[in-house]
């Protein structure tokens, strides 16, 4: 008798939404640590900062049997207290195994900018690592400046809000599908 290896489970769709449940928020923090401390070595041990005190975490969730089961992507957004209408996105990360598979980065950026737009955002900015500038340009962002941050080349970039209609139900968010193999 020949036993075939059991194929690894691959979720076919993902939810991208505000991280509301405590387990979702904890898993977002763990993924950030994994990507920005362990993988990229930008921060040592812990990447949290004072912005986390008032930022809104967003998550991309994989699904199993129709239920969400794990955080595989994250980003956070916040409004600048001294400049109402100015919002920033930061700590965008997708789990390595899911990069390029289901437009999770694009989905996270969509929920980030569109939910801020619905909350009165008039300007949405991010410091983008140089190697990701092309991704953001393809998603209707423009580079305003080039600068070094954490010893690495970044661009200050701004989203074209016309490409991000206000999203009024970010607790529900959107669904992205796995790309055909
Ligand atoms: C950057 C990152 C979030 C992108 O996530 P992702 O889920 O792989 O991105 P997507 O699948 O949504 O990509 C959307 C499109 O942009 C393309 N793309 C992805 N990364 C790109 C890059 N660095 N440069 C150019 N294009 C890129 C994809 O091929 C895709 O194009 P397609 O729709 O024609 O196939 C992910 O690579 C990551 O977590 N990197 C490590 C963390 C990091 O660098 N974060 C800082 C971001 S400033």
CSV table of C-alpha atoms and ligand atoms in Angstrom, one decimal:
chain,number,residue,atom,x,y,z
A,1,UNK,CA,0.0,0.0,0.0
A,2,UNK,CA,1.3,3.5,-0.9
A,3,UNK,CA,0.5,6.4,1.5
A,4,UNK,CA,0.4,9.8,-0.2
A,5,UNK,CA,1.7,12.7,2.0
A,6,UNK,CA,-1.2,14.7,3.3
A,7,UNK,CA,-1.1,18.2,1.6
A,8,UNK,CA,-0.6,21.1,4.0
A,9,UNK,CA,-3.8,23.0,4.7
A,10,UNK,CA,-4.0,26.3,2.7
A,11,UNK,CA,-6.8,28.7,3.6
A,12,UNK,CA,-8.5,30.0,0.5
A,13,UNK,CA,-9.7,33.3,2.0
A,14,UNK,CA,-8.7,35.8,4.6
A,15,UNK,CA,-10.5,38.5,6.7
A,16,UNK,CA,-8.8,41.9,7.0
A,17,UNK,CA,-10.3,44.1,9.8
A,18,UNK,CA,-9.7,46.0,13.0
A,19,UNK,CA,-8.2,43.7,15.6
A,20,UNK,CA,-10.9,43.8,18.3
A,21,UNK,CA,-10.6,40.6,20.3
A,22,UNK,CA,-7.8,40.4,22.9
A,23,UNK,CA,-6.3,37.3,21.1
A,24,UNK,CA,-6.2,39.2,17.8
A,25,UNK,CA,-4.3,42.1,19.4
A,26,UNK,CA,-1.9,39.8,21.2
A,27,UNK,CA,-1.2,37.9,17.9
A,28,UNK,CA,-0.6,41.2,16.0
A,29,UNK,CA,2.0,42.1,18.6
A,30,UNK,CA,3.6,38.7,18.3
A,31,UNK,CA,3.8,38.9,14.5
A,32,UNK,CA,5.3,42.4,14.7
A,33,UNK,CA,8.0,41.1,17.1
A,34,UNK,CA,8.7,38.2,14.7
A,35,UNK,CA,9.0,40.4,11.7
A,36,UNK,CA,10.7,43.6,13.0
A,37,UNK,CA,12.8,42.1,15.8
A,38,UNK,CA,13.7,38.5,14.8
A,39,UNK,CA,13.5,38.7,10.9
A,40,UNK,CA,14.6,42.3,10.2
A,41,UNK,CA,16.5,43.0,13.4
A,42,UNK,CA,15.3,46.7,13.4
A,43,UNK,CA,14.4,46.6,17.1
A,44,UNK,CA,15.9,44.5,19.9
A,45,UNK,CA,13.4,42.2,21.7
A,46,UNK,CA,10.4,44.6,21.5
A,47,UNK,CA,9.1,46.9,18.8
A,48,UNK,CA,6.3,48.6,20.8
A,49,UNK,CA,6.5,52.4,21.4
A,50,UNK,CA,4.3,55.2,22.8
A,51,UNK,CA,2.1,55.2,19.6
A,52,UNK,CA,0.7,51.8,20.6
A,53,UNK,CA,-1.1,53.6,23.5
A,54,UNK,CA,-3.5,55.2,21.1
A,55,UNK,CA,-3.1,53.4,17.7
A,56,UNK,CA,-5.7,51.1,16.2
A,57,UNK,CA,-4.4,47.7,15.4
A,58,UNK,CA,-5.6,46.0,12.2
A,59,UNK,CA,-5.2,42.3,11.4
A,60,UNK,CA,-5.4,39.9,8.5
A,61,UNK,CA,-6.9,36.6,9.7
A,62,UNK,CA,-6.6,33.2,8.0
A,63,UNK,CA,-9.7,31.0,8.1
A,64,UNK,CA,-10.2,27.3,8.9
A,65,UNK,CA,-13.6,25.7,8.2
A,66,UNK,CA,-15.2,29.2,7.8
A,67,UNK,CA,-13.8,30.4,11.1
A,68,UNK,CA,-11.0,32.8,11.6
A,69,UNK,CA,-8.1,31.0,13.2
A,70,UNK,CA,-4.8,33.0,13.1
A,71,UNK,CA,-3.3,36.4,12.6
A,72,UNK,CA,-1.1,36.3,9.4
A,73,UNK,CA,-0.8,40.1,8.8
A,74,UNK,CA,-1.0,43.4,10.7
A,75,UNK,CA,-0.7,47.1,10.5
A,76,UNK,CA,-1.6,50.0,12.9
A,77,UNK,CA,-3.0,53.4,12.3
A,78,UNK,CA,-3.1,56.6,14.4
A,79,UNK,CA,-4.2,60.2,14.2
A,80,UNK,CA,-1.7,62.9,15.2
A,81,UNK,CA,-3.1,64.6,18.2
A,82,UNK,CA,-1.7,68.0,17.3
A,83,UNK,CA,-2.7,67.8,13.7
A,84,UNK,CA,-6.3,66.6,13.4
A,85,UNK,CA,-7.0,65.0,10.0
A,86,UNK,CA,-3.4,63.7,9.7
A,87,UNK,CA,-3.2,59.9,10.0
A,88,UNK,CA,-0.2,57.6,9.9
A,89,UNK,CA,0.1,53.9,9.2
A,90,UNK,CA,3.0,51.9,10.6
A,91,UNK,CA,4.4,48.4,11.4
A,92,UNK,CA,2.9,46.8,8.3
A,93,UNK,CA,3.8,43.1,8.3
A,94,UNK,CA,2.6,39.9,6.7
A,95,UNK,CA,3.7,36.5,7.9
A,96,UNK,CA,6.5,35.1,5.7
A,97,UNK,CA,4.6,32.1,4.5
A,98,UNK,CA,1.7,34.3,3.3
A,99,UNK,CA,3.6,37.0,1.4
A,100,UNK,CA,2.5,37.4,-2.2
A,101,UNK,CA,-0.2,34.8,-1.8
A,102,UNK,CA,-3.4,36.6,-1.1
A,103,UNK,CA,-2.9,40.4,-1.5
A,104,UNK,CA,-2.7,40.7,2.3
A,105,UNK,CA,-0.4,43.7,2.3
A,106,UNK,CA,-2.7,45.4,-0.2
A,107,UNK,CA,-5.8,44.5,1.9
A,108,UNK,CA,-4.2,45.8,5.1
A,109,UNK,CA,-3.3,49.1,3.4
A,110,UNK,CA,-6.9,49.3,2.1
A,111,UNK,CA,-8.5,48.9,5.5
A,112,UNK,CA,-5.9,51.2,7.1
A,113,UNK,CA,-6.4,54.2,4.7
A,114,UNK,CA,-10.2,53.7,4.0
A,115,UNK,CA,-11.1,53.4,7.7
A,116,UNK,CA,-9.0,56.5,8.6
A,117,UNK,CA,-10.8,58.3,5.6
A,118,UNK,CA,-14.2,57.5,7.2
A,119,UNK,CA,-12.9,58.9,10.5
A,120,UNK,CA,-12.1,62.3,9.0
A,121,UNK,CA,-8.6,61.7,7.6
A,122,UNK,CA,-7.5,64.4,5.1
A,123,UNK,CA,-3.8,63.3,4.8
A,124,UNK,CA,-2.5,59.7,5.2
A,125,UNK,CA,1.2,59.2,5.6
A,126,UNK,CA,3.7,56.4,6.2
A,127,UNK,CA,7.5,55.9,6.3
A,128,UNK,CA,8.0,53.1,3.8
A,129,UNK,CA,11.1,50.9,3.5
A,130,UNK,CA,12.8,51.7,0.2
A,131,UNK,CA,12.3,48.1,-1.1
A,132,UNK,CA,8.5,48.5,-0.7
A,133,UNK,CA,8.2,51.8,-2.4
A,134,UNK,CA,7.1,50.2,-5.7
A,135,UNK,CA,4.4,48.3,-3.9
A,136,UNK,CA,2.9,51.5,-2.4
A,137,UNK,CA,3.2,53.4,-5.7
A,138,UNK,CA,1.2,50.6,-7.4
A,139,UNK,CA,-1.4,51.2,-4.7
A,140,UNK,CA,-1.8,54.9,-5.4
A,141,UNK,CA,0.8,56.4,-3.0
A,142,UNK,CA,3.4,59.0,-3.9
A,143,UNK,CA,6.8,59.6,-2.5
A,144,UNK,CA,7.3,63.0,-0.8
A,145,UNK,CA,10.8,62.5,0.5
A,146,UNK,CA,13.7,60.0,1.0
A,147,UNK,CA,15.2,59.6,4.5
A,148,UNK,CA,17.1,57.2,6.7
A,149,UNK,CA,15.2,55.7,9.7
A,150,UNK,CA,16.6,53.1,12.1
A,151,UNK,CA,19.7,53.2,9.8
A,152,UNK,CA,17.8,52.1,6.8
A,153,UNK,CA,16.6,53.9,3.6
A,154,UNK,CA,12.9,54.9,3.8
A,155,UNK,CA,10.5,57.1,1.8
A,156,UNK,CA,7.9,59.4,3.4
A,157,UNK,CA,4.8,58.5,1.3
A,158,UNK,CA,1.3,59.8,1.0
A,159,UNK,CA,-1.8,57.9,0.0
A,160,UNK,CA,-4.2,59.3,-2.7
A,161,UNK,CA,-7.4,59.3,-0.7
A,162,UNK,CA,-9.5,59.3,-3.9
A,163,UNK,CA,-8.3,55.7,-4.3
A,164,UNK,CA,-9.5,54.8,-0.8
A,165,UNK,CA,-13.2,55.4,-0.3
A,166,UNK,CA,-14.3,55.7,3.3
A,167,UNK,CA,-14.8,52.3,5.0
A,168,UNK,CA,-17.5,52.7,7.7
A,169,UNK,CA,-17.5,49.1,9.1
A,170,UNK,CA,-13.8,48.3,9.6
A,171,UNK,CA,-14.7,45.9,12.5
A,172,UNK,CA,-16.1,43.7,9.6
A,173,UNK,CA,-13.5,44.8,7.1
A,174,UNK,CA,-13.0,43.0,3.8
A,175,UNK,CA,-12.1,39.5,2.4
A,176,UNK,CA,-9.1,38.7,0.3
A,177,UNK,CA,-8.8,35.5,-1.7
A,178,UNK,CA,-5.8,33.3,-2.3
A,179,UNK,CA,-4.3,33.9,-5.7
A,180,UNK,CA,-4.5,31.0,-8.2
A,181,UNK,CA,-1.3,28.9,-8.0
B,1,LIG,C1,5.6,44.4,2.5
B,1,LIG,C2,4.7,43.3,2.7
B,1,LIG,C3,3.7,43.7,3.9
B,1,LIG,C4,3.8,43.0,1.5
B,1,LIG,O1,2.8,42.1,1.8
B,1,LIG,P1,2.2,41.0,0.7
B,1,LIG,O2,1.0,40.4,1.3
B,1,LIG,O3,3.3,40.1,0.3
B,1,LIG,O4,1.8,42.0,-0.4
B,1,LIG,P2,0.7,41.8,-1.5
B,1,LIG,O5,0.6,40.3,-1.9
B,1,LIG,O6,-0.5,42.5,-1.1
B,1,LIG,O7,1.3,42.6,-2.8
B,1,LIG,C5,0.5,43.3,-3.6
B,1,LIG,C6,1.1,43.5,-4.9
B,1,LIG,O8,2.4,44.2,-4.8
B,1,LIG,C7,3.5,43.3,-5.2
B,1,LIG,N1,4.5,43.5,-4.2
B,1,LIG,C8,4.6,43.0,-3.0
B,1,LIG,N2,5.7,43.4,-2.4
B,1,LIG,C9,6.4,44.2,-3.3
B,1,LIG,C10,7.6,45.0,-3.2
B,1,LIG,N3,8.3,45.0,-2.1
B,1,LIG,N4,7.9,45.7,-4.3
B,1,LIG,C11,7.1,45.7,-5.4
B,1,LIG,N5,5.9,45.0,-5.5
B,1,LIG,C12,5.6,44.3,-4.4
B,1,LIG,C13,2.9,41.9,-5.2
B,1,LIG,O9,3.6,41.1,-6.1
B,1,LIG,C14,1.5,42.2,-5.6
B,1,LIG,O10,1.4,42.4,-7.0
B,1,LIG,P3,0.2,41.6,-7.8
B,1,LIG,O11,-1.1,42.0,-7.2
B,1,LIG,O12,0.4,42.1,-9.2
B,1,LIG,O13,0.6,40.1,-7.6
B,1,LIG,C15,5.4,42.0,3.1
B,1,LIG,O14,6.3,41.7,2.1
B,1,LIG,C16,6.2,42.0,4.5
B,1,LIG,O15,5.6,41.8,5.5
B,1,LIG,N6,7.5,42.4,4.4
B,1,LIG,C17,8.3,42.4,5.7
B,1,LIG,C18,7.9,43.5,6.5
B,1,LIG,C19,8.1,44.9,5.9
B,1,LIG,O16,9.1,45.1,5.2
B,1,LIG,N7,7.3,45.8,6.4
B,1,LIG,C20,7.5,47.2,6.1
B,1,LIG,C21,6.6,47.7,5.0
B,1,LIG,S1,7.1,49.4,4.7
